[in-house]
């Protein structure tokens, strides 16, 4: 009877957390394990499986688009410039007297320009003097035109033209066709002065948030972030969230920085948010202090995390029962041979490392910590016995001392 009372006294003493056996028993008990977590021993095979796991790749968005991806497309809100070359007394040149037109022949005659600098001029060969004598070309730059909300612009003598969804070359051809019966061999050049359509939005933890104009060179993700003067924090502590239409991908900035295949081309209309998210892990159980610990380095191993927290307490913890708790991707959980949480992309997993096995110290050097991991040092089985013994000694010792002094 006294033995049972002794054991019941041990179990009722306060503790910083469960022992190794209590952890394992809770995993097997459906009433206690309602989350369905599994326990996995850290091994070389486990490290191989975890090493093959990769975050959601940005490259999957390459095939996703909700609009044309050409970077010279015209759209509502854009401002375009139209230049028209005409021969002789054209619609816009007025025989060279129009203020908006410049006589190319006159310019060439003055020696202030060369044929190359004046644009395309109809000629069949010969010297510049022959060209000026036979051909008089007028260059007219129309005032900048703002593309309306319905995607149209009004061009003199050509009328109202729908340019939204067309490239600059297609728009130039449309204007040229509209003027063909009113002007002698008109040549049209269109360029985008200010573009809303061919741009991406960059915001968040960047120095210059705002709209970034995309060019036909097809800027990539890290190019656009660099144009916004990037993040002042380490890439491992910065997260990129790329929104394209109804699709969202979120990865650490170090992913596209280290893997060129993930540094994808940016499409017009993309939204890029740079988020400062410092990585931390938490420590519980038989440790000197329950705390939240920042990584402060690009990559942190389990061995380094244990050392950084001072490790398990010799007089209180069980080195056989060091646990790391995290939510693991279901693809990894299936490869571990464990059931996955229904209707959820992740499943809680508990990784156990036995620090009494010297070989596990080497494995701990290659087990990579992740953001929001939880490290737990289990209590030693004998810990409650020593607590109860200390409690009994505290109660009995004064009586023993008093009896000794009464002699």
mmCIF file of N, CA, C and O in Angstrom, residues 212-308:
data_model
loop_
_atom_site.group_PDB
_atom_site.id
_atom_site.type_symbol
_atom_site.label_atom_id
_atom_site.label_comp_id
_atom_site.label_asym_id
_atom_site.label_seq_id
_atom_site.Cartn_x
_atom_site.Cartn_y
_atom_site.Cartn_z
ATOM 1 N N UNK A 212 6.516 48.895 -61.868
ATOM 2 C CA UNK A 212 7.757 48.679 -62.610
ATOM 3 C C UNK A 212 7.399 48.374 -64.060
ATOM 4 O O UNK A 212 6.652 47.431 -64.342
ATOM 5 N N UNK A 213 7.911 49.197 -64.984
ATOM 6 C CA UNK A 213 7.638 49.000 -66.401
ATOM 7 C C UNK A 213 8.407 47.787 -66.916
ATOM 8 O O UNK A 213 9.614 47.665 -66.699
ATOM 9 N N UNK A 214 7.699 46.901 -67.614
ATOM 10 C CA UNK A 214 8.320 45.722 -68.202
ATOM 11 C C UNK A 214 8.662 45.995 -69.661
ATOM 12 O O UNK A 214 7.878 46.614 -70.381
ATOM 13 N N UNK A 215 9.808 45.549 -70.074
ATOM 14 C CA UNK A 215 10.277 45.770 -71.440
ATOM 15 C C UNK A 215 10.266 44.456 -72.209
ATOM 16 O O UNK A 215 10.099 43.380 -71.618
ATOM 17 N N UNK A 216 10.446 44.517 -73.540
ATOM 18 C CA UNK A 216 10.489 43.268 -74.327
ATOM 19 C C UNK A 216 11.625 42.326 -73.948
ATOM 20 O O UNK A 216 11.650 41.183 -74.402
ATOM 21 N N UNK A 217 12.562 42.766 -73.110
ATOM 22 C CA UNK A 217 13.644 41.871 -72.674
ATOM 23 C C UNK A 217 13.164 40.817 -71.684
ATOM 24 O O UNK A 217 13.920 39.939 -71.302
ATOM 25 N N UNK A 218 11.908 40.931 -71.231
ATOM 26 C CA UNK A 218 11.299 39.972 -70.314
ATOM 27 C C UNK A 218 12.039 39.923 -68.983
ATOM 28 O O UNK A 218 12.776 38.977 -68.678
ATOM 29 N N UNK A 219 11.844 40.938 -68.171
ATOM 30 C CA UNK A 219 12.455 40.971 -66.845
ATOM 31 C C UNK A 219 11.986 39.790 -66.007
ATOM 32 O O UNK A 219 10.825 39.377 -66.078
ATOM 33 N N UNK A 220 12.901 39.281 -65.182
ATOM 34 C CA UNK A 220 12.589 38.159 -64.304
ATOM 35 C C UNK A 220 12.327 38.650 -62.879
ATOM 36 O O UNK A 220 12.494 39.830 -62.580
ATOM 37 N N UNK A 221 11.917 37.717 -62.039
ATOM 38 C CA UNK A 221 11.468 38.065 -60.695
ATOM 39 C C UNK A 221 12.514 38.863 -59.934
ATOM 40 O O UNK A 221 12.228 39.927 -59.374
ATOM 41 N N UNK A 222 13.740 38.370 -59.881
ATOM 42 C CA UNK A 222 14.773 39.057 -59.110
ATOM 43 C C UNK A 222 15.182 40.367 -59.769
ATOM 44 O O UNK A 222 15.640 41.289 -59.089
ATOM 45 N N UNK A 223 15.015 40.483 -61.110
ATOM 46 C CA UNK A 223 15.286 41.750 -61.787
ATOM 47 C C UNK A 223 14.319 42.831 -61.308
ATOM 48 O O UNK A 223 14.723 43.958 -61.015
ATOM 49 N N UNK A 224 13.035 42.473 -61.226
ATOM 50 C CA UNK A 224 12.014 43.440 -60.818
ATOM 51 C C UNK A 224 12.232 43.867 -59.367
ATOM 52 O O UNK A 224 12.102 45.047 -59.027
ATOM 53 N N UNK A 225 12.586 42.902 -58.508
ATOM 54 C CA UNK A 225 12.852 43.245 -57.107
ATOM 55 C C UNK A 225 14.085 44.144 -57.008
ATOM 56 O O UNK A 225 14.121 45.087 -56.211
ATOM 57 N N UNK A 226 15.087 43.881 -57.849
ATOM 58 C CA UNK A 226 16.282 44.731 -57.852
ATOM 59 C C UNK A 226 15.942 46.149 -58.324
ATOM 60 O O UNK A 226 16.476 47.130 -57.793
ATOM 61 N N UNK A 227 15.041 46.282 -59.308
ATOM 62 C CA UNK A 227 14.628 47.607 -59.785
ATOM 63 C C UNK A 227 13.899 48.377 -58.690
ATOM 64 O O UNK A 227 13.932 49.610 -58.665
ATOM 65 N N UNK A 228 13.244 47.643 -57.795
ATOM 66 C CA UNK A 228 12.588 48.279 -56.644
ATOM 67 C C UNK A 228 13.552 48.436 -55.478
ATOM 68 O O UNK A 228 13.137 48.767 -54.368
ATOM 69 N N UNK A 229 14.844 48.174 -55.735
ATOM 70 C CA UNK A 229 15.924 48.300 -54.752
ATOM 71 C C UNK A 229 15.766 47.343 -53.585
ATOM 72 O O UNK A 229 16.177 47.628 -52.467
ATOM 73 N N UNK A 230 15.182 46.188 -53.847
ATOM 74 C CA UNK A 230 15.217 45.026 -52.991
ATOM 75 C C UNK A 230 14.924 45.214 -51.518
ATOM 76 O O UNK A 230 14.373 46.210 -51.084
ATOM 77 N N UNK A 231 15.301 44.167 -50.764
ATOM 78 C CA UNK A 231 15.088 44.141 -49.323
ATOM 79 C C UNK A 231 16.426 44.319 -48.612
ATOM 80 O O UNK A 231 17.452 43.815 -49.063
ATOM 81 N N UNK A 232 16.385 45.017 -47.497
ATOM 82 C CA UNK A 232 17.601 45.233 -46.719
ATOM 83 C C UNK A 232 17.885 44.085 -45.764
ATOM 84 O O UNK A 232 18.902 44.085 -45.070
ATOM 85 N N UNK A 233 16.995 43.090 -45.725
ATOM 86 C CA UNK A 233 17.150 41.966 -44.822
ATOM 87 C C UNK A 233 17.714 40.754 -45.570
ATOM 88 O O UNK A 233 17.643 40.682 -46.804
ATOM 89 N N UNK A 234 18.282 39.779 -44.847
ATOM 90 C CA UNK A 234 18.808 38.581 -45.512
ATOM 91 C C UNK A 234 17.714 37.879 -46.315
ATOM 92 O O UNK A 234 16.552 37.848 -45.909
ATOM 93 N N UNK A 235 18.060 37.314 -47.487
ATOM 94 C CA UNK A 235 17.037 36.657 -48.317
ATOM 95 C C UNK A 235 16.356 35.493 -47.614
ATOM 96 O O UNK A 235 15.212 35.178 -47.914
ATOM 97 N N UNK A 236 17.057 34.845 -46.671
ATOM 98 C CA UNK A 236 16.452 33.726 -45.954
ATOM 99 C C UNK A 236 15.321 34.189 -45.036
ATOM 100 O O UNK A 236 14.455 33.408 -44.673
ATOM 101 N N UNK A 237 15.354 35.471 -44.635
ATOM 102 C CA UNK A 237 14.319 36.020 -43.756
ATOM 103 C C UNK A 237 13.327 36.883 -44.522
ATOM 104 O O UNK A 237 12.566 37.645 -43.922
ATOM 105 N N UNK A 238 13.353 36.788 -45.851
ATOM 106 C CA UNK A 238 12.415 37.527 -46.684
ATOM 107 C C UNK A 238 11.629 36.535 -47.528
ATOM 108 O O UNK A 238 12.191 35.586 -48.078
ATOM 109 N N UNK A 239 10.344 36.761 -47.621
ATOM 110 C CA UNK A 239 9.442 35.885 -48.374
ATOM 111 C C UNK A 239 8.882 36.654 -49.556
ATOM 112 O O UNK A 239 8.507 37.825 -49.429
ATOM 113 N N UNK A 240 8.842 35.996 -50.713
ATOM 114 C CA UNK A 240 8.241 36.588 -51.910
ATOM 115 C C UNK A 240 6.873 35.965 -52.123
ATOM 116 O O UNK A 240 6.746 34.733 -52.166
ATOM 117 N N UNK A 241 5.874 36.810 -52.263
ATOM 118 C CA UNK A 241 4.540 36.340 -52.614
ATOM 119 C C UNK A 241 4.191 36.888 -53.994
ATOM 120 O O UNK A 241 4.061 38.099 -54.178
ATOM 121 N N UNK A 242 4.078 35.990 -54.960
ATOM 122 C CA UNK A 242 3.780 36.374 -56.336
ATOM 123 C C UNK A 242 2.330 36.025 -56.645
ATOM 124 O O UNK A 242 1.925 34.862 -56.535
ATOM 125 N N UNK A 243 1.550 37.028 -57.038
ATOM 126 C CA UNK A 243 0.141 36.831 -57.386
ATOM 127 C C UNK A 243 -0.020 37.034 -58.882
ATOM 128 O O UNK A 243 0.324 38.101 -59.404
ATOM 129 N N UNK A 244 -0.537 36.015 -59.547
ATOM 130 C CA UNK A 244 -0.786 36.080 -60.997
ATOM 131 C C UNK A 244 -2.211 35.600 -61.239
ATOM 132 O O UNK A 244 -2.501 34.405 -61.120
ATOM 133 N N UNK A 245 -3.095 36.538 -61.525
ATOM 134 C CA UNK A 245 -4.498 36.173 -61.673
ATOM 135 C C UNK A 245 -5.045 35.672 -60.347
ATOM 136 O O UNK A 245 -4.964 36.349 -59.326
ATOM 137 N N UNK A 246 -5.587 34.468 -60.361
ATOM 138 C CA UNK A 246 -6.128 33.857 -59.141
ATOM 139 C C UNK A 246 -5.139 32.903 -58.493
ATOM 140 O O UNK A 246 -5.503 32.173 -57.565
ATOM 141 N N UNK A 247 -3.914 32.867 -58.957
ATOM 142 C CA UNK A 247 -2.893 31.955 -58.439
ATOM 143 C C UNK A 247 -1.884 32.720 -57.592
ATOM 144 O O UNK A 247 -1.467 33.824 -57.959
ATOM 145 N N UNK A 248 -1.508 32.118 -56.474
ATOM 146 C CA UNK A 248 -0.549 32.733 -55.552
ATOM 147 C C UNK A 248 0.532 31.715 -55.214
ATOM 148 O O UNK A 248 0.233 30.559 -54.894
ATOM 149 N N UNK A 249 1.787 32.131 -55.317
ATOM 150 C CA UNK A 249 2.920 31.301 -54.901
ATOM 151 C C UNK A 249 3.731 32.091 -53.884
ATOM 152 O O UNK A 249 3.944 33.299 -54.042
ATOM 153 N N UNK A 250 4.183 31.391 -52.851
ATOM 154 C CA UNK A 250 4.915 32.054 -51.768
ATOM 155 C C UNK A 250 6.135 31.225 -51.399
ATOM 156 O O UNK A 250 5.996 30.073 -50.987
ATOM 157 N N UNK A 251 7.312 31.792 -51.549
ATOM 158 C CA UNK A 251 8.565 31.086 -51.234
ATOM 159 C C UNK A 251 9.547 32.063 -50.605
ATOM 160 O O UNK A 251 9.383 33.288 -50.716
ATOM 161 N N UNK A 252 10.554 31.506 -49.962
ATOM 162 C CA UNK A 252 11.631 32.341 -49.434
ATOM 163 C C UNK A 252 12.395 32.972 -50.597
ATOM 164 O O UNK A 252 12.539 32.373 -51.668
ATOM 165 N N UNK A 253 12.879 34.172 -50.396
ATOM 166 C CA UNK A 253 13.608 34.862 -51.458
ATOM 167 C C UNK A 253 14.858 34.095 -51.872
ATOM 168 O O UNK A 253 15.328 34.197 -53.016
ATOM 169 N N UNK A 254 15.396 33.296 -50.962
ATOM 170 C CA UNK A 254 16.598 32.526 -51.282
ATOM 171 C C UNK A 254 16.343 31.469 -52.363
ATOM 172 O O UNK A 254 17.279 31.009 -53.005
ATOM 173 N N UNK A 255 15.058 31.077 -52.566
ATOM 174 C CA UNK A 255 14.739 30.037 -53.559
ATOM 175 C C UNK A 255 15.051 30.515 -54.973
ATOM 176 O O UNK A 255 15.861 29.910 -55.677
ATOM 177 N N UNK A 256 14.443 31.613 -55.474
ATOM 178 C CA UNK A 256 14.806 32.067 -56.821
ATOM 179 C C UNK A 256 16.215 32.634 -56.903
ATOM 180 O O UNK A 256 16.805 32.682 -57.980
ATOM 181 N N UNK A 257 16.756 33.044 -55.762
ATOM 182 C CA UNK A 257 18.121 33.578 -55.764
ATOM 183 C C UNK A 257 19.143 32.475 -56.009
ATOM 184 O O UNK A 257 20.147 32.682 -56.691
ATOM 185 N N UNK A 258 18.867 31.285 -55.480
ATOM 186 C CA UNK A 258 19.815 30.170 -55.605
ATOM 187 C C UNK A 258 19.470 29.196 -56.721
ATOM 188 O O UNK A 258 20.302 28.391 -57.116
ATOM 189 N N UNK A 259 18.227 29.231 -57.209
ATOM 190 C CA UNK A 259 17.786 28.292 -58.242
ATOM 191 C C UNK A 259 17.296 29.084 -59.450
ATOM 192 O O UNK A 259 16.187 29.627 -59.432
ATOM 193 N N UNK A 260 18.083 29.163 -60.524
ATOM 194 C CA UNK A 260 17.688 29.964 -61.698
ATOM 195 C C UNK A 260 16.354 29.535 -62.298
ATOM 196 O O UNK A 260 15.643 30.372 -62.873
ATOM 197 N N UNK A 261 15.980 28.252 -62.171
ATOM 198 C CA UNK A 261 14.714 27.793 -62.749
ATOM 199 C C UNK A 261 13.510 28.414 -62.049
ATOM 200 O O UNK A 261 12.408 28.447 -62.608
ATOM 201 N N UNK A 262 13.704 28.896 -60.816
ATOM 202 C CA UNK A 262 12.618 29.520 -60.073
ATOM 203 C C UNK A 262 12.585 31.036 -60.260
ATOM 204 O O UNK A 262 11.641 31.696 -59.812
ATOM 205 N N UNK A 263 13.602 31.571 -60.912
ATOM 206 C CA UNK A 263 13.640 33.010 -61.192
ATOM 207 C C UNK A 263 12.879 33.258 -62.492
ATOM 208 O O UNK A 263 13.453 33.540 -63.535
ATOM 209 N N UNK A 264 11.555 33.167 -62.425
ATOM 210 C CA UNK A 264 10.722 33.136 -63.625
ATOM 211 C C UNK A 264 10.504 34.534 -64.198
ATOM 212 O O UNK A 264 10.683 35.542 -63.515
ATOM 213 N N UNK A 265 10.116 34.558 -65.480
ATOM 214 C CA UNK A 265 9.811 35.823 -66.143
ATOM 215 C C UNK A 265 8.514 36.401 -65.575
ATOM 216 O O UNK A 265 7.554 35.678 -65.310
ATOM 217 N N UNK A 266 8.517 37.707 -65.379
ATOM 218 C CA UNK A 266 7.350 38.393 -64.838
ATOM 219 C C UNK A 266 6.411 38.773 -65.979
ATOM 220 O O UNK A 266 6.842 39.243 -67.028
ATOM 221 N N UNK A 267 5.111 38.560 -65.762
ATOM 222 C CA UNK A 267 4.093 38.895 -66.744
ATOM 223 C C UNK A 267 3.461 40.233 -66.406
ATOM 224 O O UNK A 267 3.394 40.617 -65.241
ATOM 225 N N UNK A 268 2.966 40.962 -67.411
ATOM 226 C CA UNK A 268 2.211 42.180 -67.120
ATOM 227 C C UNK A 268 1.035 41.877 -66.194
ATOM 228 O O UNK A 268 0.321 40.899 -66.380
ATOM 229 N N UNK A 269 0.867 42.724 -65.206
ATOM 230 C CA UNK A 269 -0.218 42.538 -64.245
ATOM 231 C C UNK A 269 0.156 41.758 -63.007
ATOM 232 O O UNK A 269 -0.654 41.661 -62.069
ATOM 233 N N UNK A 270 1.356 41.186 -62.951
ATOM 234 C CA UNK A 270 1.787 40.455 -61.757
ATOM 235 C C UNK A 270 1.913 41.411 -60.572
ATOM 236 O O UNK A 270 2.243 42.591 -60.727
ATOM 237 N N UNK A 271 1.659 40.858 -59.383
ATOM 238 C CA UNK A 271 1.815 41.611 -58.139
ATOM 239 C C UNK A 271 2.834 40.868 -57.274
ATOM 240 O O UNK A 271 2.661 39.676 -56.992
ATOM 241 N N UNK A 272 3.881 41.574 -56.854
ATOM 242 C CA UNK A 272 4.977 40.964 -56.113
ATOM 243 C C UNK A 272 5.087 41.657 -54.764
ATOM 244 O O UNK A 272 5.315 42.867 -54.696
ATOM 245 N N UNK A 273 4.926 40.888 -53.707
ATOM 246 C CA UNK A 273 5.074 41.429 -52.356
ATOM 247 C C UNK A 273 6.284 40.794 -51.689
ATOM 248 O O UNK A 273 6.434 39.568 -51.673
ATOM 249 N N UNK A 274 7.161 41.628 -51.159
ATOM 250 C CA UNK A 274 8.328 41.160 -50.411
ATOM 251 C C UNK A 274 8.021 41.339 -48.926
ATOM 252 O O UNK A 274 7.746 42.450 -48.470
ATOM 253 N N UNK A 275 8.046 40.246 -48.183
ATOM 254 C CA UNK A 275 7.643 40.246 -46.784
ATOM 255 C C UNK A 275 8.847 39.900 -45.903
ATOM 256 O O UNK A 275 9.515 38.882 -46.139
ATOM 257 N N UNK A 276 9.104 40.738 -44.915
ATOM 258 C CA UNK A 276 10.154 40.427 -43.947
ATOM 259 C C UNK A 276 9.583 39.477 -42.905
ATOM 260 O O UNK A 276 8.646 39.815 -42.187
ATOM 261 N N UNK A 277 10.124 38.288 -42.837
ATOM 262 C CA UNK A 277 9.599 37.264 -41.935
ATOM 263 C C UNK A 277 10.768 36.531 -41.281
ATOM 264 O O UNK A 277 11.209 35.475 -41.748
ATOM 265 N N UNK A 278 11.303 37.074 -40.186
ATOM 266 C CA UNK A 278 12.446 36.436 -39.534
ATOM 267 C C UNK A 278 12.078 35.048 -39.025
ATOM 268 O O UNK A 278 11.027 34.842 -38.437
ATOM 269 N N UNK A 279 12.947 34.082 -39.248
ATOM 270 C CA UNK A 279 12.693 32.692 -38.861
ATOM 271 C C UNK A 279 13.079 32.474 -37.397
ATOM 272 O O UNK A 279 14.117 32.952 -36.937
ATOM 273 N N UNK A 280 12.238 31.736 -36.706
ATOM 274 C CA UNK A 280 12.489 31.399 -35.310
ATOM 275 C C UNK A 280 12.066 29.963 -35.026
ATOM 276 O O UNK A 280 11.281 29.382 -35.777
ATOM 277 N N UNK A 281 12.598 29.399 -33.943
ATOM 278 C CA UNK A 281 12.103 28.131 -33.421
ATOM 279 C C UNK A 281 11.911 28.289 -31.920
ATOM 280 O O UNK A 281 12.518 29.171 -31.289
ATOM 281 N N UNK A 282 11.054 27.459 -31.351
ATOM 282 C CA UNK A 282 10.748 27.562 -29.917
ATOM 283 C C UNK A 282 11.249 26.331 -29.176
ATOM 284 O O UNK A 282 11.364 25.242 -29.756
ATOM 285 N N UNK A 283 11.539 26.517 -27.884
ATOM 286 C CA UNK A 283 12.103 25.457 -27.042
ATOM 287 C C UNK A 283 11.217 25.273 -25.821
ATOM 288 O O UNK A 283 10.836 26.253 -25.167
ATOM 289 N N UNK A 284 10.877 24.003 -25.529
ATOM 290 C CA UNK A 284 10.036 23.674 -24.380
ATOM 291 C C UNK A 284 10.657 22.506 -23.608
ATOM 292 O O UNK A 284 11.580 21.853 -24.074
ATOM 293 N N UNK A 285 10.081 22.244 -22.428
ATOM 294 C CA UNK A 285 10.441 21.050 -21.668
ATOM 295 C C UNK A 285 11.558 21.284 -20.683
ATOM 296 O O UNK A 285 11.717 22.370 -20.107
ATOM 297 N N UNK A 286 12.349 20.229 -20.481
ATOM 298 C CA UNK A 286 13.402 20.232 -19.464
ATOM 299 C C UNK A 286 14.627 20.978 -19.963
ATOM 300 O O UNK A 286 15.675 20.410 -20.255
ATOM 301 N N UNK A 287 14.466 22.277 -20.075
ATOM 302 C CA UNK A 287 15.554 23.140 -20.532
ATOM 303 C C UNK A 287 15.711 24.276 -19.541
ATOM 304 O O UNK A 287 14.865 24.477 -18.658
ATOM 305 N N UNK A 288 16.802 24.987 -19.681
ATOM 306 C CA UNK A 288 17.025 26.075 -18.746
ATOM 307 C C UNK A 288 15.990 27.167 -18.850
ATOM 308 O O UNK A 288 15.650 27.808 -17.861
ATOM 309 N N UNK A 289 15.430 27.381 -20.070
ATOM 310 C CA UNK A 289 14.484 28.465 -20.272
ATOM 311 C C UNK A 289 13.626 28.175 -21.491
ATOM 312 O O UNK A 289 14.142 27.865 -22.561
ATOM 313 N N UNK A 290 12.320 28.262 -21.299
ATOM 314 C CA UNK A 290 11.415 28.165 -22.444
ATOM 315 C C UNK A 290 11.534 29.464 -23.222
ATOM 316 O O UNK A 290 11.369 30.550 -22.664
ATOM 317 N N UNK A 291 11.835 29.379 -24.520
ATOM 318 C CA UNK A 291 12.138 30.600 -25.261
ATOM 319 C C UNK A 291 11.867 30.440 -26.750
ATOM 320 O O UNK A 291 11.699 29.326 -27.264
ATOM 321 N N UNK A 292 11.832 31.576 -27.428
ATOM 322 C CA UNK A 292 11.768 31.633 -28.888
ATOM 323 C C UNK A 292 13.126 32.108 -29.376
ATOM 324 O O UNK A 292 13.622 33.148 -28.948
ATOM 325 N N UNK A 293 13.742 31.355 -30.273
ATOM 326 C CA UNK A 293 15.126 31.607 -30.669
ATOM 327 C C UNK A 293 15.187 31.954 -32.148
ATOM 328 O O UNK A 293 14.677 31.203 -32.989
ATOM 329 N N UNK A 294 15.793 33.086 -32.526
ATOM 330 C CA UNK A 294 15.940 33.428 -33.951
ATOM 331 C C UNK A 294 17.045 32.614 -34.610
ATOM 332 O O UNK A 294 18.009 32.206 -33.948
ATOM 333 N N UNK A 295 16.935 32.406 -35.907
ATOM 334 C CA UNK A 295 17.957 31.642 -36.630
ATOM 335 C C UNK A 295 19.254 32.445 -36.741
ATOM 336 O O UNK A 295 20.321 31.933 -36.430
ATOM 337 N N UNK A 296 19.155 33.664 -37.272
ATOM 338 C CA UNK A 296 20.280 34.602 -37.473
ATOM 339 C C UNK A 296 21.333 34.109 -38.456
ATOM 340 O O UNK A 296 22.328 34.795 -38.692
ATOM 341 N N UNK A 297 21.150 32.921 -39.036
ATOM 342 C CA UNK A 297 22.069 32.390 -40.040
ATOM 343 C C UNK A 297 21.236 31.845 -41.196
ATOM 344 O O UNK A 297 20.065 31.500 -41.024
ATOM 345 N N UNK A 298 21.819 31.737 -42.403
ATOM 346 C CA UNK A 298 21.050 31.236 -43.541
ATOM 347 C C UNK A 298 20.483 29.841 -43.327
ATOM 348 O O UNK A 298 19.366 29.555 -43.734
ATOM 349 N N UNK A 299 21.251 28.956 -42.698
ATOM 350 C CA UNK A 299 20.773 27.585 -42.478
ATOM 351 C C UNK A 299 21.222 27.118 -41.096
ATOM 352 O O UNK A 299 22.373 27.306 -40.716
ATOM 353 N N UNK A 300 20.287 26.519 -40.355
ATOM 354 C CA UNK A 300 20.552 26.083 -38.982
ATOM 355 C C UNK A 300 20.241 24.598 -38.877
ATOM 356 O O UNK A 300 19.163 24.151 -39.279
ATOM 357 N N UNK A 301 21.179 23.826 -38.345
ATOM 358 C CA UNK A 301 20.963 22.391 -38.175
ATOM 359 C C UNK A 301 20.370 22.106 -36.802
ATOM 360 O O UNK A 301 20.404 22.948 -35.896
ATOM 361 N N UNK A 302 19.854 20.885 -36.634
ATOM 362 C CA UNK A 302 19.291 20.479 -35.344
ATOM 363 C C UNK A 302 20.362 20.493 -34.262
ATOM 364 O O UNK A 302 20.116 20.926 -33.132
ATOM 365 N N UNK A 303 21.548 20.014 -34.583
ATOM 366 C CA UNK A 303 22.641 20.015 -33.598
ATOM 367 C C UNK A 303 22.969 21.438 -33.144
ATOM 368 O O UNK A 303 23.186 21.702 -31.953
ATOM 369 N N UNK A 304 22.984 22.376 -34.092
ATOM 370 C CA UNK A 304 23.275 23.765 -33.743
ATOM 371 C C UNK A 304 22.148 24.365 -32.892
ATOM 372 O O UNK A 304 22.403 25.149 -31.978
ATOM 373 N N UNK A 305 20.902 23.982 -33.211
ATOM 374 C CA UNK A 305 19.769 24.491 -32.430
ATOM 375 C C UNK A 305 19.835 23.987 -30.995
ATOM 376 O O UNK A 305 19.574 24.736 -30.043
ATOM 377 N N UNK A 306 20.196 22.716 -30.814
ATOM 378 C CA UNK A 306 20.314 22.151 -29.464
ATOM 379 C C UNK A 306 21.434 22.846 -28.693
ATOM 380 O O UNK A 306 21.280 23.214 -27.521
ATOM 381 N N UNK A 307 22.561 23.057 -29.378
ATOM 382 C CA UNK A 307 23.681 23.722 -28.714
ATOM 383 C C UNK A 307 23.346 25.174 -28.374
ATOM 384 O O UNK A 307 23.723 25.685 -27.315
ATOM 385 N N UNK A 308 22.611 25.836 -29.267
ATOM 386 C CA UNK A 308 22.282 27.239 -29.052
ATOM 387 C C UNK A 308 21.379 27.428 -27.837
ATOM 388 O O UNK A 308 21.423 28.465 -27.169
#
